[in-house]
Amino acid sequence: MPEAGKKKKKKKTRRFYDYSLLFTVIFLTVFGLIMIYSASAYKAQMDFGNPGHFMIRQAAIAAGGFVLMYVVSRIDYHWYARFATTGYIMSYITMLLTMFSPLGVASHGKKRWLKVGPGMMQFQPTELVKISLILLLAVLISKLGPKVNRLKAAGLVIGLSAPLALLVTANNLSSGIIICGIVFVMLFVACKITWPFFACVGGGVGLLALAPYIGEALVKMHILKDYQLGRINVWKSPIDYARSGGFQVLQGLYAIGSGGLFGKGLGQSLQKMGFVPEAQNDMIFTIICEELGLFGAVSLILIFMFMIYRFMVIAGNAPDLLGAMLVVGVMAHIAIQVILNIAVVTNSIPNTGVTLPFISYGGTSVLFLMLEQGLVLSVSNQIRAEQ
C-alpha cells in the first residue's frame, strides 16, 4: 500500500515549441548563404579578391542572429510588451538621425543607413521600425480588445502608425509599403468589419493599373520624383529603357527564362557575371531561377508558404490576443516582402528594391528577421502542449 503521507507529484505543464518553424528558418538561412555565394562569387572576387566575401559576412551575422533568436524565444513574450513605447520612440529617433544628421549614410540617392557604435557600424533603421511597430500595434490591439472594431479605436491605431510610415516612405518607398501592409493586415485580422479593407485592396489594384498616368500627374505636382516615375515607365515598357533603368529588369527576366524547368545547375549562372547588377541582393531570385529552374523557384515558394502556415497555426493557438497579434504582424512582414520581391523581379510591379527574406544579402535584414522569429517562437513556447 502507498504511504498515507506521501504527496502526489505535481505535474509539470508541458509547453509546445515549434521546431518545424525553427528548422524552416535554419534551412532558409543556409540556403540563402549558398545562393549568396553562388550569386556574388564573381563580383566578390573582382572587387575584394575573395569569392566568399559576401557569404562570410552574412554567415557571421546570421550565426549571431540565430543565437539571439534562440535567447529571445526562451523568454516569455509578455516581457517584451514593456518595451513597445521605447521601441516606437527609438524608431523616430533613428529615422530622423539617418535623414538629417551626419551619421546618415546615402545609398541610391537617399540616406538609408545609420552609423552606430564605436566601430561606426552601419544598420538600416527601417528594420527597427518594422519590429517596433509590430510590437506596439500588438500591445495596443490587445489592450483595446473588442473596442478595435470601433472607428475611433481603429483611427487611433492608424494615427499612431501613419506618421512613422510616412517618415519611412519619404526615405525608402519599399519599406514604407511594407510597413503600411503590416498595419493593414494586423487591423484586418483584429477587426470584424471587413468592407473597408476590401475597398482598399480594390483601390490599390486600380491605382496600380493607372500608375503611369497618375505618376505623370504627381511629378507635375512635385509630389513624385523623376526617378520614381522612371521606375514606373520601366515597368510599363522595359525594352524602351533597355540601356538605362530597364537593363536590370531585362537581364533578370533573361535569367528567369533561361533556367527552364530544372535550371543550369548550382553555380552555373551566366547572368551573375556582371549582367544582373547586385545579383546577391534584390535580384537573387532570378539567379535561383536560372540555376535551379522552375522546380527550384517553386520549391522555395512552397517553403515560404509552409512558414506562413506555421505562423497561422501558432497565431490560432496563442494563449492570448497579444501573442496572436505578434505572430500576425511577423507573418504579414514575411509574406508581403516575399510577394513584393518576386513580383518585382518578374516585372509584375514597378521596381521597389525589396529583398527576399533570409535569402538576399543584408546583415541588418537577417538580424532583425531572426529577432522576429524569436518573438514568434516565444509565443509558440507559451502554448500548452496537448496531454
XYZ file of C-alpha atoms in Angstrom:
387
model
C 0.000 0.000 0.000
C 1.247 3.529 -0.730
C 2.250 5.630 2.254
C -0.582 7.761 3.605
C 1.560 10.862 3.956
C 3.114 10.633 0.560
C 2.251 13.693 -1.539
C 1.328 13.393 -5.154
C 3.869 14.872 -7.512
C 2.608 17.977 -9.246
C 2.534 17.508 -12.991
C 4.743 19.975 -14.815
C 2.965 21.857 -17.600
C 4.283 20.736 -20.955
C 4.999 23.573 -23.358
C 4.937 23.490 -27.134
C 7.937 24.695 -29.160
C 7.567 24.939 -32.922
C 10.620 23.059 -34.140
C 9.090 22.923 -37.634
C 9.359 26.715 -37.843
C 12.838 26.667 -36.300
C 14.129 24.151 -38.859
C 12.472 26.130 -41.671
C 14.331 29.280 -40.581
C 17.605 27.327 -40.422
C 17.039 25.805 -43.868
C 16.191 29.156 -45.492
C 19.220 30.824 -43.888
C 21.630 28.094 -45.011
C 20.095 28.009 -48.489
C 20.422 31.801 -48.589
C 24.134 31.564 -47.755
C 24.664 29.036 -50.567
C 22.850 31.252 -53.067
C 24.637 34.408 -51.877
C 27.958 32.673 -52.511
C 26.811 31.455 -55.913
C 25.369 34.832 -56.954
C 28.196 37.017 -55.606
C 31.387 34.954 -56.079
C 32.293 36.664 -59.358
C 31.706 40.198 -58.055
C 33.399 39.450 -54.711
C 36.474 38.077 -56.496
C 36.683 41.119 -58.747
C 36.106 43.717 -56.009
C 37.653 42.124 -52.902
C 39.852 39.265 -54.145
C 37.800 36.756 -52.133
C 34.841 34.924 -53.746
C 33.326 34.238 -50.323
C 33.401 37.859 -49.116
C 29.628 38.457 -49.041
C 28.786 34.945 -47.865
C 31.234 35.073 -44.930
C 29.878 38.426 -43.714
C 26.293 37.192 -43.980
C 27.146 33.909 -42.214
C 28.743 35.727 -39.272
C 25.703 37.957 -38.734
C 23.287 35.039 -39.282
C 25.117 32.960 -36.643
C 24.892 35.799 -34.124
C 21.254 36.358 -35.081
C 20.448 32.687 -34.570
C 21.834 32.752 -31.013
C 19.854 35.933 -30.338
C 16.717 34.348 -31.808
C 17.017 31.329 -29.515
C 17.534 33.513 -26.423
C 14.553 35.701 -27.339
C 12.384 32.621 -27.937
C 13.044 31.292 -24.421
C 11.764 34.465 -22.693
C 8.029 34.976 -22.139
C 6.835 37.319 -24.890
C 4.777 39.341 -22.381
C 8.063 40.694 -21.032
C 8.774 42.401 -24.359
C 5.499 44.361 -24.202
C 7.047 46.838 -21.742
C 9.479 47.973 -24.464
C 6.771 48.780 -27.047
C 6.751 52.528 -26.393
C 10.557 52.690 -26.129
C 10.942 50.931 -29.478
C 8.390 53.275 -31.061
C 10.277 56.365 -29.849
C 13.644 54.900 -30.871
C 12.249 54.329 -34.364
C 11.568 58.058 -34.734
C 14.974 58.984 -33.316
C 16.944 56.639 -35.578
C 14.964 57.652 -38.688
C 15.473 61.369 -38.004
C 19.180 60.832 -37.303
C 19.507 58.935 -40.572
C 17.770 61.610 -42.623
C 19.109 64.791 -41.045
C 22.388 64.061 -39.224
C 25.961 63.413 -40.448
C 25.575 59.834 -39.154
C 23.245 59.038 -42.048
C 24.845 57.213 -44.978
C 23.467 57.698 -48.508
C 22.526 54.758 -50.726
C 20.976 55.164 -54.207
C 20.443 58.877 -53.614
C 18.759 58.502 -50.199
C 20.126 58.309 -46.665
C 19.053 54.811 -45.619
C 21.871 53.697 -43.318
C 22.898 54.910 -39.862
C 26.402 54.715 -38.383
C 26.354 53.439 -34.782
C 28.751 52.098 -32.172
C 32.478 52.545 -31.538
C 33.417 50.960 -34.859
C 30.784 53.068 -36.643
C 28.928 50.010 -37.879
C 26.004 50.622 -40.219
C 22.431 49.402 -39.974
C 19.104 50.226 -41.612
C 16.692 51.899 -39.138
C 13.728 50.818 -41.271
C 14.230 47.258 -39.988
C 13.975 48.532 -36.406
C 10.798 50.408 -37.360
C 9.148 47.214 -38.635
C 9.677 45.127 -35.489
C 8.941 48.094 -33.168
C 5.661 48.830 -34.911
C 4.631 45.169 -34.838
C 5.239 45.097 -31.069
C 3.451 48.418 -30.451
C 0.368 47.509 -32.504
C 0.155 44.052 -30.908
C 0.166 45.634 -27.446
C -2.309 48.351 -28.455
C -4.771 45.995 -30.168
C -4.625 43.545 -27.246
C -5.464 46.390 -24.817
C -8.285 47.682 -26.998
C -9.825 44.226 -27.326
C -13.341 44.365 -28.867
C -13.123 48.173 -28.982
C -10.816 47.873 -32.003
C -13.949 47.357 -34.135
C -14.981 50.944 -33.408
C -13.950 53.643 -35.867
C -12.307 55.741 -33.137
C -10.108 52.866 -31.936
C -9.116 51.851 -35.460
C -8.321 55.505 -36.124
C -6.019 55.515 -33.093
C -4.062 52.547 -34.489
C -3.770 54.218 -37.892
C -2.949 57.595 -36.311
C -0.011 56.146 -34.382
C 1.277 54.257 -37.422
C 0.779 56.853 -40.167
C 3.408 59.471 -39.179
C 6.124 56.839 -38.820
C 5.050 55.129 -42.063
C 5.159 58.466 -43.920
C 8.600 59.229 -42.486
C 9.897 55.870 -43.688
C 8.190 56.254 -47.093
C 9.878 59.623 -47.654
C 13.216 57.898 -47.079
C 12.546 54.415 -48.519
C 9.405 53.765 -50.565
C 9.649 49.967 -50.482
C 9.947 49.836 -46.670
C 7.071 52.308 -46.400
C 4.861 49.995 -48.477
C 5.799 47.024 -46.287
C 5.040 48.941 -43.065
C 1.652 50.072 -44.401
C 0.970 46.445 -45.359
C 1.819 45.213 -41.855
C -0.596 47.716 -40.285
C -3.268 46.781 -42.844
C -3.019 43.025 -42.174
C -2.926 43.371 -38.371
C -6.026 45.586 -38.389
C -7.778 43.299 -40.893
C -7.247 40.266 -38.648
C -8.252 42.149 -35.480
C -11.411 43.833 -36.849
C -14.732 42.167 -37.551
C -15.712 44.840 -40.086
C -14.038 43.899 -43.366
C -15.558 46.055 -46.133
C -13.116 48.995 -45.731
C -10.195 46.608 -46.210
C -11.626 45.082 -49.386
C -12.303 48.615 -50.666
C -8.637 49.494 -50.037
C -7.467 46.389 -51.923
C -9.701 47.300 -54.869
C -8.385 50.858 -54.807
C -4.799 49.575 -54.719
C -5.358 47.380 -57.793
C -6.913 50.317 -59.628
C -4.016 52.562 -58.601
C -1.512 50.042 -59.973
C -3.400 49.833 -63.282
C -3.381 53.633 -63.661
C 0.126 54.103 -62.215
C 1.773 55.552 -65.379
C -0.870 58.277 -65.744
C -1.061 59.060 -62.031
C 2.756 59.130 -61.849
C 2.997 61.830 -64.517
C 0.432 63.971 -62.710
C 2.247 63.584 -59.378
C 5.567 64.604 -60.950
C 3.965 67.798 -62.282
C 2.655 68.468 -58.762
C 6.227 67.909 -57.410
C 4.998 65.058 -55.188
C 6.804 62.289 -57.085
C 10.457 62.414 -58.149
C 11.544 61.904 -61.764
C 13.488 58.720 -60.917
C 10.351 57.250 -59.290
C 8.334 57.969 -62.438
C 11.203 56.376 -64.371
C 10.669 53.116 -62.461
C 7.002 53.134 -63.438
C 7.898 53.724 -67.102
C 10.467 50.906 -66.984
C 7.842 48.568 -65.536
C 5.424 49.536 -68.290
C 7.940 49.026 -71.124
C 11.398 47.813 -70.056
C 12.590 47.327 -73.663
C 12.244 51.069 -74.354
C 14.657 51.739 -71.467
C 16.987 48.797 -72.079
C 20.134 50.928 -71.774
C 19.092 52.694 -68.581
C 16.577 51.673 -65.902
C 15.279 48.680 -67.842
C 18.674 46.957 -68.026
C 18.407 45.236 -64.630
C 14.798 44.201 -65.241
C 15.531 42.713 -68.662
C 18.647 40.862 -67.507
C 16.651 39.428 -64.592
C 13.936 38.232 -66.971
C 16.584 36.668 -69.216
C 17.930 34.794 -66.201
C 14.479 33.525 -65.234
C 13.661 32.453 -68.785
C 16.975 30.702 -69.434
C 16.646 28.493 -66.346
C 13.976 26.281 -67.861
C 12.439 23.505 -65.788
C 15.439 22.317 -63.754
C 17.964 25.109 -64.332
C 21.564 25.179 -65.498
C 22.888 23.812 -62.224
C 24.094 25.394 -58.997
C 26.867 27.896 -59.687
C 26.340 27.795 -63.468
C 24.534 31.134 -63.912
C 25.798 33.397 -66.682
C 23.727 36.457 -65.777
C 25.524 36.865 -62.433
C 28.743 37.605 -64.357
C 28.044 41.325 -64.248
C 24.828 41.262 -66.281
C 22.412 41.368 -63.319
C 23.617 44.236 -61.093
C 23.877 43.398 -57.369
C 22.709 39.829 -58.042
C 23.164 38.839 -54.367
C 20.669 41.484 -53.191
C 17.179 42.203 -54.557
C 17.635 40.123 -57.724
C 18.836 36.883 -56.141
C 15.565 35.135 -57.026
C 16.466 35.493 -60.727
C 19.739 33.621 -60.123
C 17.809 30.898 -58.252
C 15.530 30.545 -61.285
C 18.483 30.393 -63.686
C 20.483 27.845 -61.687
C 17.702 25.714 -60.173
C 14.966 26.341 -62.724
C 11.224 26.448 -62.224
C 11.482 23.446 -59.898
C 13.824 25.294 -57.517
C 11.797 28.509 -57.633
C 8.506 26.753 -56.885
C 10.144 24.693 -54.121
C 11.381 27.876 -52.446
C 7.931 29.466 -52.684
C 6.395 26.339 -51.129
C 8.859 26.544 -48.214
C 7.823 30.143 -47.603
C 4.177 29.034 -47.756
C 4.915 26.351 -45.153
C 6.449 29.048 -42.941
C 3.286 31.158 -43.304
C 1.230 28.075 -42.417
C 3.249 27.598 -39.202
C 2.638 31.250 -38.337
C -1.105 30.679 -38.766
C -1.008 27.588 -36.532
C 0.878 29.444 -33.774
C -1.387 32.517 -34.012
C -4.505 30.329 -33.875
C -3.294 28.560 -30.725
C -1.665 31.558 -28.995
C -2.534 31.929 -25.283
C -3.888 35.473 -25.733
C -4.539 38.257 -28.218
C -1.108 39.822 -27.663
C 0.652 36.635 -28.766
C -1.662 36.151 -31.732
C -1.150 39.718 -32.986
C 2.632 39.484 -32.622
C 2.640 36.416 -34.867
C 0.217 38.020 -37.341
C 2.491 41.064 -37.608
C 5.568 38.942 -38.346
C 3.569 36.804 -40.781
C 2.436 39.943 -42.624
C 6.014 41.225 -42.835
C 7.423 37.990 -44.284
C 4.506 37.374 -46.674
C 4.418 40.931 -48.053
C 8.177 41.057 -48.554
C 8.263 37.700 -50.378
C 5.347 38.674 -52.635
C 6.827 42.100 -53.439
C 10.296 40.716 -54.191
C 9.035 38.027 -56.564
C 6.606 40.494 -58.190
C 9.432 42.991 -58.783
C 11.928 40.530 -60.314
C 9.222 39.142 -62.626
C 8.284 42.747 -63.572
C 4.730 42.282 -62.298
C 5.000 45.587 -60.390
C 7.410 48.564 -60.617
C 10.853 48.087 -59.060
C 10.770 48.935 -55.348
C 14.047 47.447 -54.129
C 12.718 44.755 -51.769
C 14.963 41.947 -50.517
C 13.939 38.281 -50.313
C 13.755 37.341 -46.587
C 16.612 35.098 -45.328
C 17.915 34.704 -48.906
C 19.142 38.119 -50.063
C 22.378 39.608 -48.780
C 21.882 42.119 -45.962
C 23.106 41.895 -42.370
C 20.531 44.244 -40.829
C 17.687 42.432 -42.549
C 18.689 38.920 -41.440
C 19.422 40.079 -37.867
C 16.008 41.675 -37.338
C 14.269 38.798 -39.147
C 15.874 36.455 -36.606
C 14.594 38.682 -33.780
C 11.081 38.488 -35.221
C 11.300 34.699 -35.454
C 12.430 34.676 -31.822
C 9.229 36.508 -30.856
C 7.107 34.014 -32.808
C 8.893 31.048 -31.212
C 8.419 32.697 -27.801
C 4.666 32.740 -28.435
C 4.782 29.085 -29.510
C 6.700 28.238 -26.322
C 3.810 29.551 -24.207
C 1.275 27.247 -25.846
C 0.373 24.307 -23.633
C 1.056 21.017 -25.341
C -1.805 18.516 -25.510
C -1.631 15.752 -22.950
